[in-house]
Amino acid sequence: GALRFIAGAERADAIAAVRRLNEKGIAATLDYLGESVTRPEEAEATVREYVELLGDIHRAGVDSNVSIKLTAMGLAIDADLALAGARRLVQEAARLGNFVRIDMEDTPWTDATLRIYRTLRAEGLDNVGVVIQAYLYRSEKDLEDLAALGANVRLCKGAYKEPPDRAFPDKAQVDANYLKLAARRLRSGLYTGFATHDERAIAFVKEEARRLGLGRDRFEFQMLYGIRGDLQEQLVREGYRVRVYVPYGTQWYPYFVRRLAERPANVAFVLRNILRG
Ligand code: FMN
């Protein structure tokens, strides 16, 4: 069931999954599953795992960066603890010629996450990117501010349950805002990861990029491990860059629940697999 969306429990499973994707011309971003730790030792363990992961990626010679969650690095304990962990990882990634994407979590953490991103950039670290969620009203302004920094952004719709005073309550509004923000990013020419499985949004990005004369190396499509592999491979055949988000580890439950919540097809798939044993 859950394993459909997850590469395995160990770093070696994760690296093997990335290698299989790379053979199909697909890049990866690796995520060590975990969120919202409450003890500094847990935050430290997350950072240590990612340091090892960056080393393994380098030694294996696979095409993958890493995605981190600041709550897994202690953001709920102390913002400076999460900042220190993120800094260590971005520096280690820089040493190895790699890149760190800071995932965006739910709205209690939006400001703190953007602040940490800005702090790292102000310190001169630029192999780091952030995520903007199209379901939030504030995202249009956040994108504008980030464009001034030349930020590398992953644009997604948003996966958490949010109240209607912060996020568009209707899926149609979220979809429309995704296209609006995608158009802004394409016009800016700044490197963007368009993280979506929405074929309408993907078609829109392709068409806008074509209209603007933007090369296929100036942006990438991003999808989740185990979702729409057919579409991933088709985009590669069409000459687009594709990166797949590959989670591994044992703390899969919250990730799994978000995947089931966002697509009825995911629930159907898991049920079929359970029935098949
Ligand atoms: N959702 C978030 O709220 N924060 C993230 O950092 C985040 N990262 C994602 C990375 C990738 C590669 C993808 C494909 C999705 C990510 N999501 C993230 C989930 C999306 O917000 C969304 O819930 C999911 O992709 C379903 O929407 P779709 O139909 O547009 O694909």
Short mmCIF file of C-alpha atoms in Angstrom, two decimals, residues 37-260:
data_model
loop_
_atom_site.label_atom_id
_atom_site.label_comp_id
_atom_site.label_asym_id
_atom_site.label_seq_id
_atom_site.Cartn_x
_atom_site.Cartn_y
_atom_site.Cartn_z
CA VAL A 37 10.20 16.84 15.89
CA THR A 38 9.97 18.02 19.49
CA ARG A 39 13.44 17.13 20.80
CA PRO A 40 16.77 18.65 19.66
CA GLU A 41 18.29 15.15 19.40
CA GLU A 42 15.70 14.26 16.75
CA ALA A 43 16.49 17.43 14.81
CA GLU A 44 20.18 16.57 14.96
CA ALA A 45 19.45 13.02 13.74
CA THR A 46 17.58 14.45 10.72
CA VAL A 47 20.53 16.68 9.83
CA ARG A 48 22.98 13.78 10.22
CA GLU A 49 20.87 11.58 7.94
CA TYR A 50 20.87 14.28 5.24
CA VAL A 51 24.64 14.77 5.52
CA GLU A 52 25.05 11.02 4.93
CA LEU A 53 22.51 11.17 2.11
CA LEU A 54 24.36 13.98 0.32
CA GLY A 55 27.55 11.89 0.61
CA ASP A 56 25.81 8.78 -0.77
CA ILE A 57 24.34 10.73 -3.70
CA HIS A 58 27.80 12.03 -4.49
CA ARG A 59 29.53 8.65 -4.19
CA ALA A 60 26.83 6.88 -6.23
CA GLY A 61 27.06 9.58 -8.90
CA VAL A 62 23.28 9.76 -9.25
CA ASP A 63 21.34 12.82 -10.40
CA SER A 64 19.47 13.92 -7.30
CA ASN A 65 19.26 16.87 -4.98
CA VAL A 66 17.54 16.81 -1.56
CA SER A 67 14.30 18.20 -0.15
CA ILE A 68 14.13 19.06 3.54
CA LYS A 69 11.37 19.98 5.98
CA LEU A 70 12.33 22.57 8.57
CA THR A 71 10.00 21.12 11.22
CA ALA A 72 12.01 17.89 10.98
CA MET A 73 15.07 20.00 11.78
CA GLY A 74 13.59 21.58 14.87
CA LEU A 75 11.61 24.59 13.62
CA ALA A 76 8.90 23.98 16.24
CA ILE A 77 11.54 23.91 18.99
CA ASP A 78 13.61 26.92 17.99
CA ALA A 79 13.96 28.70 14.63
CA ASP A 80 17.72 29.10 15.18
CA LEU A 81 18.10 25.34 15.57
CA ALA A 82 16.36 24.75 12.23
CA LEU A 83 18.40 27.55 10.63
CA ALA A 84 21.65 25.99 11.87
CA GLY A 85 20.65 22.57 10.51
CA ALA A 86 19.59 23.99 7.15
CA ARG A 87 22.80 26.02 6.92
CA ARG A 88 24.90 22.92 7.56
CA LEU A 89 23.10 21.00 4.82
CA VAL A 90 23.23 23.80 2.26
CA GLN A 91 26.96 24.23 2.94
CA GLU A 92 27.58 20.50 2.65
CA ALA A 93 25.54 20.42 -0.59
CA ALA A 94 27.57 23.38 -1.93
CA ARG A 95 30.81 21.52 -1.18
CA LEU A 96 29.51 18.58 -3.24
CA GLY A 97 28.01 20.69 -6.03
CA ASN A 98 24.47 19.87 -4.98
CA PHE A 99 21.28 21.74 -4.12
CA VAL A 100 18.80 21.83 -1.22
CA ARG A 101 15.08 22.47 -1.66
CA ILE A 102 13.26 23.63 1.45
CA ASP A 103 9.76 22.11 1.29
CA MET A 104 6.87 24.34 2.37
CA GLU A 105 4.73 23.01 5.20
CA ASP A 106 1.47 24.33 6.68
CA THR A 107 0.82 28.00 7.43
CA PRO A 108 2.09 28.13 11.03
CA TRP A 109 5.54 27.74 9.40
CA THR A 110 5.29 29.84 6.22
CA ASP A 111 6.88 33.04 7.59
CA ALA A 112 9.61 31.22 9.50
CA THR A 113 10.44 29.08 6.47
CA LEU A 114 10.73 32.08 4.14
CA ARG A 115 12.80 33.92 6.76
CA ILE A 116 15.28 31.04 7.01
CA TYR A 117 15.51 30.88 3.22
CA ARG A 118 16.26 34.62 3.08
CA THR A 119 18.84 34.36 5.85
CA LEU A 120 20.72 31.65 3.98
CA ARG A 121 20.67 33.69 0.78
CA ALA A 122 21.85 36.79 2.67
CA GLU A 123 24.77 34.71 3.95
CA GLY A 124 25.77 34.15 0.33
CA LEU A 125 24.45 30.60 -0.05
CA ASP A 126 22.67 30.22 -3.37
CA ASN A 127 22.36 26.45 -3.88
CA VAL A 128 19.07 26.54 -2.03
CA GLY A 129 15.48 26.92 -3.17
CA VAL A 130 12.08 27.35 -1.62
CA VAL A 131 8.48 26.32 -2.36
CA ILE A 132 5.39 28.44 -3.02
CA GLN A 133 1.88 27.01 -2.65
CA ALA A 134 -0.74 28.34 -5.08
CA TYR A 135 -3.60 27.67 -2.63
CA LEU A 136 -2.48 30.51 -0.32
CA TYR A 137 -3.75 34.06 -0.89
CA ARG A 138 -0.36 35.40 0.21
CA SER A 139 1.59 33.51 -2.45
CA GLU A 140 1.31 36.13 -5.18
CA LYS A 141 3.07 38.66 -2.94
CA ASP A 142 5.59 36.09 -1.70
CA LEU A 143 6.50 35.22 -5.30
CA GLU A 144 7.04 38.88 -6.10
CA ASP A 145 9.37 39.30 -3.13
CA LEU A 146 11.24 36.12 -4.04
CA ALA A 147 11.65 37.22 -7.67
CA ALA A 148 13.54 40.28 -6.40
CA LEU A 149 16.03 37.83 -4.87
CA GLY A 150 16.25 35.79 -8.07
CA ALA A 151 14.97 32.82 -6.09
CA ASN A 152 14.77 29.30 -7.48
CA VAL A 153 11.17 28.30 -6.70
CA ARG A 154 9.18 25.10 -6.75
CA LEU A 155 5.55 25.98 -7.48
CA CYS A 156 2.96 23.53 -6.15
CA LYS A 157 -0.72 23.80 -5.27
CA GLY A 158 -0.35 22.99 -1.55
CA ALA A 159 -1.03 19.77 0.33
CA TYR A 160 -2.15 20.75 3.83
CA LYS A 161 -5.57 21.44 5.29
CA GLU A 162 -5.82 25.24 5.56
CA PRO A 163 -8.64 27.56 6.71
CA PRO A 164 -10.57 29.63 4.10
CA ASP A 165 -9.08 32.90 5.42
CA ARG A 166 -5.63 31.73 4.29
CA ALA A 167 -6.23 29.45 1.33
CA PHE A 168 -8.64 29.37 -1.60
CA PRO A 169 -11.39 26.98 -0.50
CA ASP A 170 -12.28 25.86 -4.04
CA LYS A 171 -10.12 23.60 -6.13
CA ALA A 172 -11.02 25.61 -9.26
CA GLN A 173 -9.63 28.76 -7.62
CA VAL A 174 -6.43 26.97 -6.64
CA ASP A 175 -6.02 25.64 -10.17
CA ALA A 176 -6.57 29.11 -11.64
CA ASN A 177 -4.08 30.68 -9.23
CA TYR A 178 -1.53 28.00 -10.12
CA LEU A 179 -1.72 29.05 -13.78
CA LYS A 180 -1.50 32.73 -12.87
CA LEU A 181 1.58 32.21 -10.71
CA ALA A 182 3.13 29.85 -13.25
CA ALA A 183 2.79 32.54 -15.92
CA ARG A 184 4.54 35.06 -13.62
CA ARG A 185 7.41 32.71 -13.05
CA LEU A 186 7.83 31.91 -16.75
CA ARG A 187 7.82 35.60 -17.65
CA SER A 188 10.47 36.28 -14.99
CA GLY A 189 12.77 33.75 -16.66
CA LEU A 190 13.85 32.56 -13.18
CA TYR A 191 14.35 28.81 -12.83
CA THR A 192 11.17 27.14 -11.63
CA GLY A 193 10.16 23.62 -10.75
CA PHE A 194 6.52 23.18 -11.74
CA ALA A 195 5.40 20.55 -9.26
CA THR A 196 2.09 19.16 -10.42
CA HIS A 197 0.44 16.15 -12.02
CA ASP A 198 -2.31 18.38 -13.44
CA GLU A 199 -2.26 17.89 -17.20
CA ARG A 200 -3.98 21.22 -17.81
CA ALA A 201 -1.33 23.06 -15.82
CA ILE A 202 1.44 21.14 -17.57
CA ALA A 203 -0.01 21.98 -21.00
CA PHE A 204 -0.27 25.62 -19.94
CA VAL A 205 3.38 25.76 -18.86
CA LYS A 206 4.53 24.15 -22.11
CA GLU A 207 2.49 26.58 -24.21
CA GLU A 208 3.54 29.69 -22.23
CA ALA A 209 7.20 28.67 -22.40
CA ARG A 210 6.91 28.15 -26.15
CA ARG A 211 5.20 31.52 -26.61
CA LEU A 212 7.95 33.24 -24.59
CA GLY A 213 10.70 31.39 -26.44
CA LEU A 214 11.93 29.96 -23.15
CA GLY A 215 14.22 26.95 -23.56
CA ARG A 216 13.28 23.57 -22.11
CA ASP A 217 16.36 23.77 -19.86
CA ARG A 218 15.02 26.91 -18.14
CA PHE A 219 12.44 25.10 -16.01
CA GLU A 220 11.49 21.60 -14.94
CA PHE A 221 8.41 19.57 -14.20
CA GLN A 222 8.33 17.83 -10.84
CA MET A 223 6.15 14.90 -9.80
CA LEU A 224 5.89 12.51 -6.89
CA TYR A 225 7.37 9.02 -6.79
CA GLY A 226 4.74 6.46 -7.77
CA ILE A 227 2.34 8.97 -9.34
CA ARG A 228 1.88 9.33 -13.11
CA GLY A 229 5.06 7.57 -14.17
CA ASP A 230 3.56 7.46 -17.67
CA LEU A 231 3.35 11.26 -17.78
CA GLN A 232 6.88 11.59 -16.36
CA GLU A 233 8.28 9.44 -19.18
CA GLN A 234 6.22 11.18 -21.85
CA LEU A 235 7.58 14.58 -20.80
CA VAL A 236 11.14 13.23 -20.96
CA ARG A 237 10.45 11.94 -24.49
CA GLU A 238 9.24 15.43 -25.42
CA GLY A 239 12.54 16.87 -24.25
CA TYR A 240 11.42 18.41 -20.95
CA ARG A 241 13.33 18.19 -17.71
CA VAL A 242 11.55 16.02 -15.16
CA ARG A 243 12.42 15.57 -11.49
CA VAL A 244 10.71 13.10 -9.20
CA TYR A 245 10.37 13.60 -5.44
CA VAL A 246 11.50 10.35 -3.82
CA PRO A 247 10.68 9.85 -0.12
CA TYR A 248 12.31 7.15 1.97
CA GLY A 249 12.43 6.20 5.65
CA THR A 250 9.99 4.81 8.15
CA GLN A 251 7.99 7.93 9.11
CA TRP A 252 5.69 7.58 6.14
CA TYR A 253 2.27 8.04 7.73
CA PRO A 254 1.63 11.83 7.39
CA TYR A 255 3.07 11.84 3.86
CA PHE A 256 0.86 8.89 2.91
CA VAL A 257 -2.29 10.51 4.32
CA ARG A 258 -1.67 13.71 2.30
CA ARG A 259 -1.29 11.67 -0.88
CA LEU A 260 -4.57 9.85 -0.26
#
